[in-house]
mmCIF file of C-alpha atoms in Angstrom:
data_model
loop_
_atom_site.group_PDB
_atom_site.id
_atom_site.type_symbol
_atom_site.label_atom_id
_atom_site.label_comp_id
_atom_site.label_asym_id
_atom_site.label_seq_id
_atom_site.Cartn_x
_atom_site.Cartn_y
_atom_site.Cartn_z
ATOM 1 C CA UNK A 1 6.436 -39.676 -32.127
ATOM 2 C CA UNK A 2 5.077 -40.966 -28.842
ATOM 3 C CA UNK A 3 8.280 -39.908 -27.071
ATOM 4 C CA UNK A 4 7.993 -36.368 -28.493
ATOM 5 C CA UNK A 5 4.397 -35.997 -27.266
ATOM 6 C CA UNK A 6 5.369 -37.367 -23.848
ATOM 7 C CA UNK A 7 8.383 -35.023 -23.659
ATOM 8 C CA UNK A 8 6.261 -32.032 -24.687
ATOM 9 C CA UNK A 9 3.599 -32.929 -22.092
ATOM 10 C CA UNK A 10 6.175 -33.236 -19.319
ATOM 11 C CA UNK A 11 7.821 -29.979 -20.418
ATOM 12 C CA UNK A 12 4.488 -28.123 -20.249
ATOM 13 C CA UNK A 13 3.633 -29.555 -16.821
ATOM 14 C CA UNK A 14 7.049 -28.612 -15.426
ATOM 15 C CA UNK A 15 6.756 -25.111 -16.934
ATOM 16 C CA UNK A 16 3.345 -24.544 -15.297
ATOM 17 C CA UNK A 17 4.582 -25.878 -11.946
ATOM 18 C CA UNK A 18 7.706 -23.712 -11.940
ATOM 19 C CA UNK A 19 6.172 -20.494 -13.251
ATOM 20 C CA UNK A 20 2.597 -20.812 -12.039
ATOM 21 C CA UNK A 21 -0.364 -20.682 -14.341
ATOM 22 C CA UNK A 22 -2.668 -18.323 -12.419
ATOM 23 C CA UNK A 23 -2.424 -14.640 -11.671
ATOM 24 C CA UNK A 24 -0.574 -13.962 -8.443
ATOM 25 C CA UNK A 25 -0.851 -10.984 -6.182
ATOM 26 C CA UNK A 26 2.097 -8.633 -6.391
ATOM 27 C CA UNK A 27 3.034 -6.125 -3.676
ATOM 28 C CA UNK A 28 4.689 -2.739 -3.846
ATOM 29 C CA UNK A 29 6.167 -1.380 -0.613
ATOM 30 C CA UNK A 30 6.918 2.348 -0.382
ATOM 31 C CA UNK A 31 8.134 4.542 2.464
ATOM 32 C CA UNK A 32 8.821 8.231 3.016
ATOM 33 C CA UNK A 33 9.946 10.497 5.832
ATOM 34 C CA UNK A 34 8.727 14.042 6.421
ATOM 35 C CA UNK A 35 12.070 15.362 5.101
ATOM 36 C CA UNK A 36 11.795 13.390 1.844
ATOM 37 C CA UNK A 37 8.104 14.040 1.178
ATOM 38 C CA UNK A 38 7.119 16.361 -1.637
ATOM 39 C CA UNK A 39 3.727 16.907 -0.001
ATOM 40 C CA UNK A 40 2.419 18.020 3.376
ATOM 41 C CA UNK A 41 2.254 14.771 5.249
ATOM 42 C CA UNK A 42 0.845 13.725 8.553
ATOM 43 C CA UNK A 43 3.519 12.368 10.833
ATOM 44 C CA UNK A 44 7.208 11.716 10.600
ATOM 45 C CA UNK A 45 7.161 8.493 8.566
ATOM 46 C CA UNK A 46 4.722 6.837 6.199
ATOM 47 C CA UNK A 47 4.810 3.287 4.908
ATOM 48 C CA UNK A 48 2.511 2.081 2.152
ATOM 49 C CA UNK A 49 1.894 -1.453 0.922
ATOM 50 C CA UNK A 50 -0.112 -1.708 -2.285
ATOM 51 C CA UNK A 51 -1.368 -5.103 -3.472
ATOM 52 C CA UNK A 52 -1.964 -5.709 -7.181
ATOM 53 C CA UNK A 53 -4.095 -8.324 -8.881
ATOM 54 C CA UNK A 54 -3.807 -8.628 -12.662
ATOM 55 C CA UNK A 55 -1.531 -5.518 -12.656
ATOM 56 C CA UNK A 56 -4.230 -3.296 -11.094
ATOM 57 C CA UNK A 57 -4.219 -1.988 -7.527
ATOM 58 C CA UNK A 58 -6.567 -4.101 -5.435
ATOM 59 C CA UNK A 59 -5.745 -3.100 -1.835
ATOM 60 C CA UNK A 60 -3.651 -0.565 0.069
ATOM 61 C CA UNK A 61 -2.473 -0.098 3.620
ATOM 62 C CA UNK A 62 -0.759 3.100 4.762
ATOM 63 C CA UNK A 63 0.855 3.419 8.173
ATOM 64 C CA UNK A 64 1.637 6.895 9.485
ATOM 65 C CA UNK A 65 3.916 7.341 12.497
ATOM 66 C CA UNK A 66 3.720 10.576 14.490
ATOM 67 C CA UNK A 67 6.618 10.919 16.931
ATOM 68 C CA UNK A 68 5.877 12.829 20.139
ATOM 69 C CA UNK A 69 7.813 13.676 23.282
ATOM 70 C CA UNK A 70 5.620 11.565 25.602
ATOM 71 C CA UNK A 71 2.987 8.868 25.681
ATOM 72 C CA UNK A 72 0.502 11.414 27.055
ATOM 73 C CA UNK A 73 1.107 13.719 24.072
ATOM 74 C CA UNK A 74 0.671 10.776 21.684
ATOM 75 C CA UNK A 75 -2.654 9.934 23.371
ATOM 76 C CA UNK A 76 -3.720 13.590 23.021
ATOM 77 C CA UNK A 77 -2.857 13.588 19.294
ATOM 78 C CA UNK A 78 -4.708 10.287 18.867
ATOM 79 C CA UNK A 79 -7.852 11.764 20.401
ATOM 80 C CA UNK A 80 -7.623 14.896 18.216
ATOM 81 C CA UNK A 81 -6.973 12.889 15.060
ATOM 82 C CA UNK A 82 -9.913 10.571 15.687
ATOM 83 C CA UNK A 83 -12.215 13.607 16.007
ATOM 84 C CA UNK A 84 -10.982 15.160 12.752
ATOM 85 C CA UNK A 85 -10.676 12.169 10.468
ATOM 86 C CA UNK A 86 -13.281 11.732 7.771
ATOM 87 C CA UNK A 87 -12.458 8.558 5.897
ATOM 88 C CA UNK A 88 -14.340 7.353 2.869
ATOM 89 C CA UNK A 89 -16.568 4.342 3.441
ATOM 90 C CA UNK A 90 -14.197 1.947 1.670
ATOM 91 C CA UNK A 91 -11.373 2.426 4.195
ATOM 92 C CA UNK A 92 -10.758 1.398 7.782
ATOM 93 C CA UNK A 93 -8.642 3.364 10.220
ATOM 94 C CA UNK A 94 -6.965 2.191 13.383
ATOM 95 C CA UNK A 95 -4.921 4.246 15.814
ATOM 96 C CA UNK A 96 -2.652 3.091 18.594
ATOM 97 C CA UNK A 97 -0.012 4.564 20.841
ATOM 98 C CA UNK A 98 3.334 2.811 21.138
ATOM 99 C CA UNK A 99 5.675 4.404 23.696
ATOM 100 C CA UNK A 100 5.849 8.013 22.438
ATOM 101 C CA UNK A 101 4.524 7.370 18.923
ATOM 102 C CA UNK A 102 1.018 7.642 17.538
ATOM 103 C CA UNK A 103 0.593 5.013 14.835
ATOM 104 C CA UNK A 104 -2.296 5.501 12.403
ATOM 105 C CA UNK A 105 -3.096 2.797 9.879
ATOM 106 C CA UNK A 106 -5.542 3.290 7.031
ATOM 107 C CA UNK A 107 -6.508 0.192 5.082
ATOM 108 C CA UNK A 108 -8.546 -0.142 1.911
ATOM 109 C CA UNK A 109 -9.255 -3.819 1.291
ATOM 110 C CA UNK A 110 -10.938 -3.349 -2.067
ATOM 111 C CA UNK A 111 -9.778 -0.464 -4.271
ATOM 112 C CA UNK A 112 -12.665 -1.138 -6.654
ATOM 113 C CA UNK A 113 -15.039 0.098 -3.902
ATOM 114 C CA UNK A 114 -13.406 3.549 -4.010
ATOM 115 C CA UNK A 115 -14.857 6.389 -6.038
ATOM 116 C CA UNK A 116 -13.006 7.336 -9.213
ATOM 117 C CA UNK A 117 -12.005 10.647 -7.588
ATOM 118 C CA UNK A 118 -10.586 8.908 -4.483
ATOM 119 C CA UNK A 119 -8.610 6.482 -6.666
ATOM 120 C CA UNK A 120 -7.145 9.377 -8.659
ATOM 121 C CA UNK A 121 -6.271 11.278 -5.460
ATOM 122 C CA UNK A 122 -4.614 8.182 -3.980
ATOM 123 C CA UNK A 123 -2.801 6.788 -7.032
ATOM 124 C CA UNK A 124 -2.880 9.246 -9.927
ATOM 125 C CA UNK A 125 -4.280 8.377 -13.345
ATOM 126 C CA UNK A 126 -2.574 4.992 -13.851
ATOM 127 C CA UNK A 127 -3.462 2.233 -11.355
ATOM 128 C CA UNK A 128 -1.035 -0.321 -12.827
ATOM 129 C CA UNK A 129 2.027 -1.426 -10.827
ATOM 130 C CA UNK A 130 4.373 0.799 -12.842
ATOM 131 C CA UNK A 131 1.970 3.757 -12.782
ATOM 132 C CA UNK A 132 1.495 3.671 -9.016
ATOM 133 C CA UNK A 133 5.202 3.135 -8.374
ATOM 134 C CA UNK A 134 5.966 6.196 -10.498
ATOM 135 C CA UNK A 135 3.252 8.243 -8.735
ATOM 136 C CA UNK A 136 4.556 7.365 -5.246
ATOM 137 C CA UNK A 137 8.177 8.015 -6.239
ATOM 138 C CA UNK A 138 7.194 11.438 -7.602
ATOM 139 C CA UNK A 139 5.757 12.181 -4.134
ATOM 140 C CA UNK A 140 9.147 11.396 -2.539
ATOM 141 C CA UNK A 141 8.544 7.765 -1.535
ATOM 142 C CA UNK A 142 11.199 5.091 -1.964
ATOM 143 C CA UNK A 143 9.601 1.979 -3.425
ATOM 144 C CA UNK A 144 10.681 -1.624 -3.784
#
């Protein structure tokens, strides 16, 4: 009897060590080009990384790359974009110019700070991993 209890205890400890006993963050990475997009998109490429906690979106980062013919043109677009952008208070935006590309990154560190309307506009009705993956794929993104 003692051996069975000891074996069961060791089995449970090994199971928790190998599989983990807490909730882990999961990430979904999606990308789309202007040709693949089923929406009017800013730029030539977009890459999105969505982080999930307990199967609900918790954070998102979207990088948009606008290809231009020169660094000067990219700087001009950057200046125009920064004047036009009106981000919600829960997101941060950075812009930078790399060679002839304008790179715009929008980051939302805490999806729960977003309004219900902004969440629906960003992810659709279902904010689970499968729901968001489906929503992004319907928009033309490739997700993994």
